[in-house]
CSV table of C-alpha atoms and ligand atoms in Angstrom, one decimal:
chain,number,residue,atom,x,y,z
F,133,MET,CA,-14.5,14.3,-30.0
F,134,SER,CA,-12.0,12.2,-32.0
F,135,ASN,CA,-9.8,15.4,-32.5
F,136,LEU,CA,-9.4,15.8,-28.8
F,137,PRO,CA,-6.2,14.0,-27.7
F,138,LEU,CA,-7.9,12.9,-24.4
F,139,PHE,CA,-10.3,10.7,-26.4
F,140,SER,CA,-7.8,9.2,-28.8
F,141,GLY,CA,-6.6,5.6,-28.5
F,142,ALA,CA,-3.1,6.9,-27.6
F,143,SER,CA,-4.5,8.3,-24.3
F,144,ALA,CA,-5.3,4.9,-22.8
F,145,GLU,CA,-2.3,5.0,-20.6
F,146,PHE,CA,-3.2,8.6,-19.5
F,147,TRP,CA,-6.7,7.4,-18.4
F,148,LEU,CA,-5.1,4.5,-16.4
F,149,ARG,CA,-2.7,6.9,-14.8
F,150,TRP,CA,-5.5,9.4,-13.8
F,151,PHE,CA,-7.7,6.6,-12.3
F,152,HIS,CA,-4.6,5.0,-10.7
F,153,THR,CA,-3.8,8.2,-8.9
F,154,PHE,CA,-7.4,8.8,-7.9
F,155,PHE,CA,-7.7,5.3,-6.4
F,156,GLY,CA,-4.2,5.6,-4.9
F,157,ILE,CA,-5.3,8.6,-2.9
F,158,LEU,CA,-8.5,7.0,-1.9
F,159,TRP,CA,-6.6,4.0,-0.5
F,160,ILE,CA,-3.5,5.7,1.0
F,161,GLY,CA,-5.6,8.6,2.3
F,162,HIS,CA,-7.6,6.1,4.4
F,163,LEU,CA,-4.4,4.3,5.5
F,164,TYR,CA,-2.9,7.6,6.7
F,165,TYR,CA,-6.2,8.5,8.5
F,166,PHE,CA,-6.1,5.2,10.4
F,167,ASN,CA,-2.5,5.3,11.3
F,168,PHE,CA,-2.0,9.1,12.0
F,169,SER,CA,-5.4,9.7,13.6
F,170,GLN,CA,-7.7,6.9,14.3
F,171,MET,CA,-5.5,4.4,16.2
F,172,GLY,CA,-4.5,7.1,18.7
F,173,PHE,CA,-8.1,8.1,19.2
F,174,MET,CA,-9.2,4.5,19.7
F,175,SER,CA,-6.5,3.8,22.3
F,176,GLU,CA,-8.0,6.6,24.4
F,177,ALA,CA,-11.7,5.9,23.7
F,178,ASP,CA,-14.0,4.2,26.2
F,179,ALA,CA,-15.7,0.8,25.4
F,180,ALA,CA,-19.0,2.3,24.2
F,181,THR,CA,-17.3,4.8,21.8
F,182,LYS,CA,-15.1,2.0,20.4
F,183,SER,CA,-18.2,-0.1,19.8
F,184,VAL,CA,-20.0,2.7,17.8
F,185,VAL,CA,-16.8,3.3,15.8
F,186,PHE,CA,-16.6,-0.4,14.9
F,187,GLN,CA,-20.3,-0.7,14.0
F,188,LYS,CA,-20.9,2.6,12.2
F,189,LEU,CA,-17.6,4.1,11.0
F,190,THR,CA,-15.3,1.0,10.2
F,191,PRO,CA,-17.7,-0.6,7.7
F,192,ARG,CA,-17.6,2.6,5.7
F,193,THR,CA,-13.9,3.4,5.9
F,194,MET,CA,-13.1,-0.3,5.2
F,195,LYS,CA,-15.2,-0.3,2.0
F,196,TYR,CA,-13.5,2.7,0.4
F,197,PHE,CA,-10.1,1.6,1.7
F,198,ARG,CA,-10.2,-2.0,0.3
F,199,TYR,CA,-11.8,-1.1,-3.1
F,200,GLY,CA,-9.3,1.8,-3.3
F,201,ALA,CA,-6.5,-0.7,-2.9
F,202,LEU,CA,-8.1,-3.1,-5.5
F,203,PHE,CA,-8.5,-0.5,-8.3
F,204,THR,CA,-5.1,1.0,-7.5
F,205,PHE,CA,-3.6,-2.5,-7.9
F,206,LEU,CA,-5.5,-3.2,-11.1
F,207,THR,CA,-4.8,0.1,-12.9
F,208,GLY,CA,-1.1,-0.1,-11.7
F,209,TRP,CA,-0.5,-3.5,-13.3
F,210,GLY,CA,-2.6,-2.4,-16.3
F,211,MET,CA,0.0,0.3,-16.9
F,212,ILE,CA,2.9,-2.0,-16.4
F,213,GLY,CA,1.2,-4.5,-18.9
F,214,HIS,CA,0.7,-1.6,-21.4
F,215,LYS,CA,4.3,-0.3,-21.1
F,216,MET,CA,6.1,-3.7,-20.9
F,217,GLY,CA,3.7,-5.5,-23.2
F,218,ALA,CA,2.4,-3.2,-25.9
F,219,MET,CA,5.2,-0.7,-25.8
F,220,GLY,CA,7.9,-3.4,-25.3
F,221,ILE,CA,9.9,-1.6,-22.4
F,222,PRO,CA,12.0,-4.4,-20.8
F,223,ALA,CA,11.5,-5.2,-17.1
F,224,THR,CA,15.3,-5.1,-16.8
F,225,SER,CA,15.6,-1.4,-18.0
F,226,ALA,CA,16.1,1.4,-15.5
F,227,TRP,CA,12.4,2.3,-15.8
F,228,GLY,CA,11.3,-1.4,-15.4
F,229,THR,CA,13.6,-1.8,-12.3
F,230,VAL,CA,12.3,1.4,-10.7
F,231,ILE,CA,8.6,0.8,-11.3
F,232,LEU,CA,8.8,-2.8,-10.3
F,233,THR,CA,10.5,-1.7,-7.0
F,234,GLY,CA,7.5,0.5,-6.3
F,235,GLY,CA,4.9,-1.8,-7.8
F,236,LEU,CA,6.0,-4.9,-5.9
F,237,ILE,CA,6.0,-3.1,-2.6
F,238,GLY,CA,2.5,-1.7,-3.6
F,239,THR,CA,1.4,-5.3,-4.4
F,240,LEU,CA,2.5,-6.5,-1.0
F,241,MET,CA,0.5,-3.6,0.6
F,242,PHE,CA,-2.5,-4.7,-1.5
F,243,LEU,CA,-2.2,-8.3,-0.2
F,244,ASN,CA,-1.8,-7.0,3.4
F,245,VAL,CA,-5.1,-5.1,3.0
F,246,TRP,CA,-7.1,-8.0,1.4
F,247,LEU,CA,-5.5,-11.0,3.3
F,248,ILE,CA,-4.9,-9.5,6.8
F,249,ILE,CA,-6.5,-6.1,7.5
F,250,TRP,CA,-9.9,-6.6,5.9
F,251,PRO,CA,-10.5,-10.2,7.2
F,252,ALA,CA,-9.6,-9.1,10.7
F,253,ASN,CA,-11.7,-6.0,10.5
F,254,LYS,CA,-14.8,-8.0,9.2
F,255,LEU,CA,-14.6,-10.1,12.4
F,256,ILE,CA,-14.0,-6.9,14.7
F,257,ILE,CA,-17.2,-5.3,13.1
F,258,GLU,CA,-19.2,-8.6,13.6
F,259,ASN,CA,-17.9,-8.9,17.2
F,260,ALA,CA,-19.0,-5.3,18.0
F,261,VAL,CA,-22.4,-6.0,16.6
F,262,ARG,CA,-22.9,-9.2,18.7
F,263,THR,CA,-21.6,-7.8,21.9
F,264,SER,CA,-23.8,-4.6,21.6
F,265,LYS,CA,-26.8,-7.0,21.5
F,266,GLY,CA,-25.6,-8.8,24.6
F,267,GLU,CA,-24.3,-11.9,22.7
F,268,SER,CA,-21.0,-13.5,23.6
F,269,ALA,CA,-17.8,-12.1,22.1
F,270,LEU,CA,-16.0,-13.9,19.3
F,271,PRO,CA,-12.8,-15.7,20.4
F,272,GLY,CA,-9.3,-14.3,19.5
F,273,ILE,CA,-10.5,-10.8,18.6
F,274,ALA,CA,-7.7,-9.0,20.5
F,275,ASP,CA,-5.0,-11.1,18.6
F,276,LEU,CA,-6.7,-10.3,15.2
F,277,ALA,CA,-6.9,-6.6,16.0
F,278,SER,CA,-3.2,-6.5,16.9
F,279,ARG,CA,-2.1,-8.4,13.7
F,280,ALA,CA,-4.2,-5.9,11.6
F,281,ALA,CA,-2.6,-2.9,13.4
F,282,ILE,CA,0.9,-4.3,12.8
F,283,ALA,CA,0.0,-4.9,9.0
F,284,SER,CA,-1.4,-1.4,8.9
F,285,ARG,CA,1.7,0.2,10.4
F,286,THR,CA,3.8,-1.9,8.0
F,287,ASN,CA,1.8,-0.6,5.1
F,288,THR,CA,2.4,3.0,6.3
F,289,LEU,CA,6.2,2.1,6.4
F,290,PHE,CA,6.0,0.6,3.0
F,291,SER,CA,4.2,3.7,1.6
F,292,VAL,CA,7.3,5.8,1.9
F,293,PRO,CA,9.6,3.8,-0.5
F,294,MET,CA,6.6,2.7,-2.6
F,295,LEU,CA,5.7,6.4,-3.4
F,296,PHE,CA,9.4,7.3,-3.9
F,297,PHE,CA,10.0,4.6,-6.6
F,298,MET,CA,6.5,5.1,-8.1
F,299,THR,CA,7.0,8.7,-8.9
F,300,ALA,CA,10.7,8.3,-9.6
F,301,ALA,CA,10.0,5.9,-12.5
F,302,SER,CA,9.3,8.7,-14.9
F,303,HIS,CA,10.6,11.8,-13.2
F,304,LEU,CA,14.1,10.9,-11.7
F,305,SER,CA,17.0,10.2,-13.8
F,306,VAL,CA,18.2,6.6,-13.0
F,307,THR,CA,20.8,5.0,-15.2
F,308,LEU,CA,21.7,1.3,-14.9
F,309,SER,CA,24.9,-0.2,-16.2
F,310,ASP,CA,24.5,-2.6,-19.2
F,311,GLN,CA,27.2,-4.8,-17.7
F,312,ALA,CA,25.8,-5.1,-14.1
F,313,SER,CA,23.5,-8.0,-13.2
F,314,LEU,CA,20.3,-7.2,-11.5
F,315,VAL,CA,20.6,-10.3,-9.2
F,316,PRO,CA,22.4,-8.5,-6.3
F,317,TYR,CA,19.9,-5.7,-6.4
F,318,TRP,CA,16.8,-7.9,-6.3
F,319,SER,CA,18.4,-10.0,-3.6
F,320,VAL,CA,18.8,-7.0,-1.3
F,321,PHE,CA,15.2,-6.0,-2.1
F,322,THR,CA,13.9,-9.4,-1.4
F,323,ILE,CA,15.8,-9.8,2.0
F,324,LEU,CA,14.9,-6.2,3.1
F,325,ILE,CA,11.3,-6.1,2.1
F,326,GLY,CA,10.7,-9.8,2.9
F,327,ALA,CA,12.0,-9.3,6.5
F,328,ILE,CA,9.6,-6.4,7.0
F,329,GLU,CA,6.7,-8.4,5.5
F,330,PHE,CA,7.6,-11.4,7.6
F,331,ASN,CA,7.3,-9.2,10.7
F,332,ALA,CA,3.8,-8.0,9.5
F,333,ILE,CA,2.7,-11.7,9.2
F,334,LYS,CA,4.3,-13.3,12.2
F,335,GLY,CA,6.2,-10.6,14.2
F,336,LYS,CA,5.5,-8.0,16.8
F,337,MET,CA,4.5,-4.3,16.9
F,338,GLY,CA,7.8,-3.3,18.5
F,339,LEU,CA,9.1,-0.1,17.3
F,340,LEU,CA,6.3,0.3,14.8
F,341,GLN,CA,4.0,1.6,17.7
F,342,LYS,CA,5.3,5.1,17.3
F,343,MET,CA,4.4,6.8,14.0
F,344,ALA,CA,7.7,8.8,14.0
F,345,HIS,CA,9.6,5.5,14.0
F,346,VAL,CA,7.4,4.1,11.2
F,347,ILE,CA,8.2,7.2,8.9
F,348,HIS,CA,11.9,7.0,9.8
F,349,PHE,CA,12.1,3.3,9.0
F,350,GLY,CA,10.3,4.1,5.7
F,351,LEU,CA,12.9,6.7,4.8
F,352,LEU,CA,15.8,4.4,5.8
F,353,VAL,CA,14.4,1.6,3.5
F,354,THR,CA,14.0,4.1,0.7
F,355,ILE,CA,17.7,5.3,1.0
F,356,LEU,CA,18.9,1.7,1.3
F,357,LEU,CA,17.0,0.6,-1.8
F,358,TYR,CA,18.2,3.7,-3.7
F,359,LEU,CA,21.8,3.1,-2.8
F,360,ALA,CA,21.6,-0.6,-3.6
F,361,MET,CA,20.2,0.3,-7.0
F,362,ALA,CA,22.9,2.9,-7.7
F,363,PHE,CA,25.9,0.9,-6.5
F,364,LEU,CA,24.9,-2.7,-7.3
F,365,ALA,CA,23.1,-2.1,-10.7
F,366,GLY,CA,24.3,1.4,-11.7
W,503,LIG,C1,-0.6,-1.7,-6.0
W,503,LIG,C2,0.5,-1.7,-6.7
W,503,LIG,C3,0.9,-0.5,-7.7
W,503,LIG,C4,1.3,-0.7,-9.0
W,503,LIG,C5,1.6,-2.0,-9.7
W,503,LIG,C6,1.6,0.5,-9.5
W,503,LIG,C7,2.1,0.9,-10.8
W,503,LIG,C8,2.3,2.2,-11.4
W,503,LIG,C9,2.7,2.4,-12.7
W,503,LIG,C10,3.1,1.3,-13.7
W,503,LIG,C11,2.8,3.7,-12.8
W,503,LIG,C12,3.3,4.5,-14.1
W,503,LIG,C13,4.7,4.9,-13.9
W,503,LIG,C14,5.2,5.6,-15.1
W,503,LIG,O1,4.6,5.7,-16.2
W,503,LIG,O2,6.4,5.9,-15.1
W,503,LIG,C15,2.3,4.3,-11.6
W,503,LIG,C16,2.3,5.7,-11.4
W,503,LIG,C17,1.8,6.2,-10.3
W,503,LIG,N1,1.4,5.6,-9.1
W,503,LIG,FE1,1.4,3.6,-8.8
W,503,LIG,N2,1.3,1.5,-8.6
W,503,LIG,C18,0.8,0.9,-7.4
W,503,LIG,C19,0.4,1.5,-6.3
W,503,LIG,C20,0.2,2.9,-6.1
W,503,LIG,C21,-0.2,3.5,-4.9
W,503,LIG,C22,-0.7,2.8,-3.6
W,503,LIG,C23,-0.2,4.8,-5.1
W,503,LIG,C24,-0.6,5.9,-4.0
W,503,LIG,C25,-1.0,7.0,-4.2
W,503,LIG,C26,0.3,5.1,-6.4
W,503,LIG,C27,0.5,6.4,-6.9
W,503,LIG,C28,1.0,6.6,-8.2
W,503,LIG,C29,1.3,7.9,-8.8
W,503,LIG,C30,1.0,9.3,-8.1
W,503,LIG,C31,1.7,7.7,-10.1
W,503,LIG,C32,2.0,8.8,-11.1
W,503,LIG,C33,3.5,8.9,-11.3
W,503,LIG,C34,3.8,9.7,-12.4
W,503,LIG,O3,3.1,10.1,-13.2
W,503,LIG,O4,5.0,10.1,-12.4
W,503,LIG,N3,0.6,3.9,-7.0
W,503,LIG,N4,2.0,3.3,-10.7
């Protein structure tokens, strides 16, 4: 097998990339199912149907969703470590700037899954099991459900620029000026992405309720970041 390129040491990054894309689909596939299909269905379902969904479906979807997120995150940073560490590509290069833009947005999405969406859903599942047995409901479930929904909508918004920069890193020609500082670009990134993440943690659903708005905002953020990179660092 040593004469097959796939099994040579030089293919380590390829394996990471393959697994990364597999787990990325597993994760974002579930995210899109929740946001494009399930949330609308749940807003029309009666209490008994919701209870069955929370008890029987949510534990399954949440398992593949959160572990998909974990392995996407690990393989993604594995590739960054390989390219920046072993291959010595600088974080300040055009590739480094583009992949860190996508990778940092992806990392925030991963944190939203493990620190907001999953802990809330764990309690929502527990609450559905308790109430189906006639036990008292857990306090604050409605607030938790709405916080998880805002974080989930935010991740759908973030997925648009995240995938743009992720796939642009090696497939879109981006040139940065040797003279330009990257501080203005990363400042715009921090303010823009930080404001959207702040809304996920503390803010309201507002315009994120409608999926068309979420996708349009995602496209707007993508264009703003692309222009900021081209004009402030290019
Ligand atoms: C969680 C944080 C993430 C990090 C740190 C990360 C990092 C990376 C890195 C370093 C690459 C290699 C890029 C290159 O060689 O030019 C990559 C490629 C890729 N990533 Fe991610 N990623 C993350 C999340 C995601 C997610 C959620 C998806 C969703 C599907 C995704 C989809 C892809 C795809 C399709 C590629 C292949 C791009 C190509 O070959 O051009 N990534 N990612």
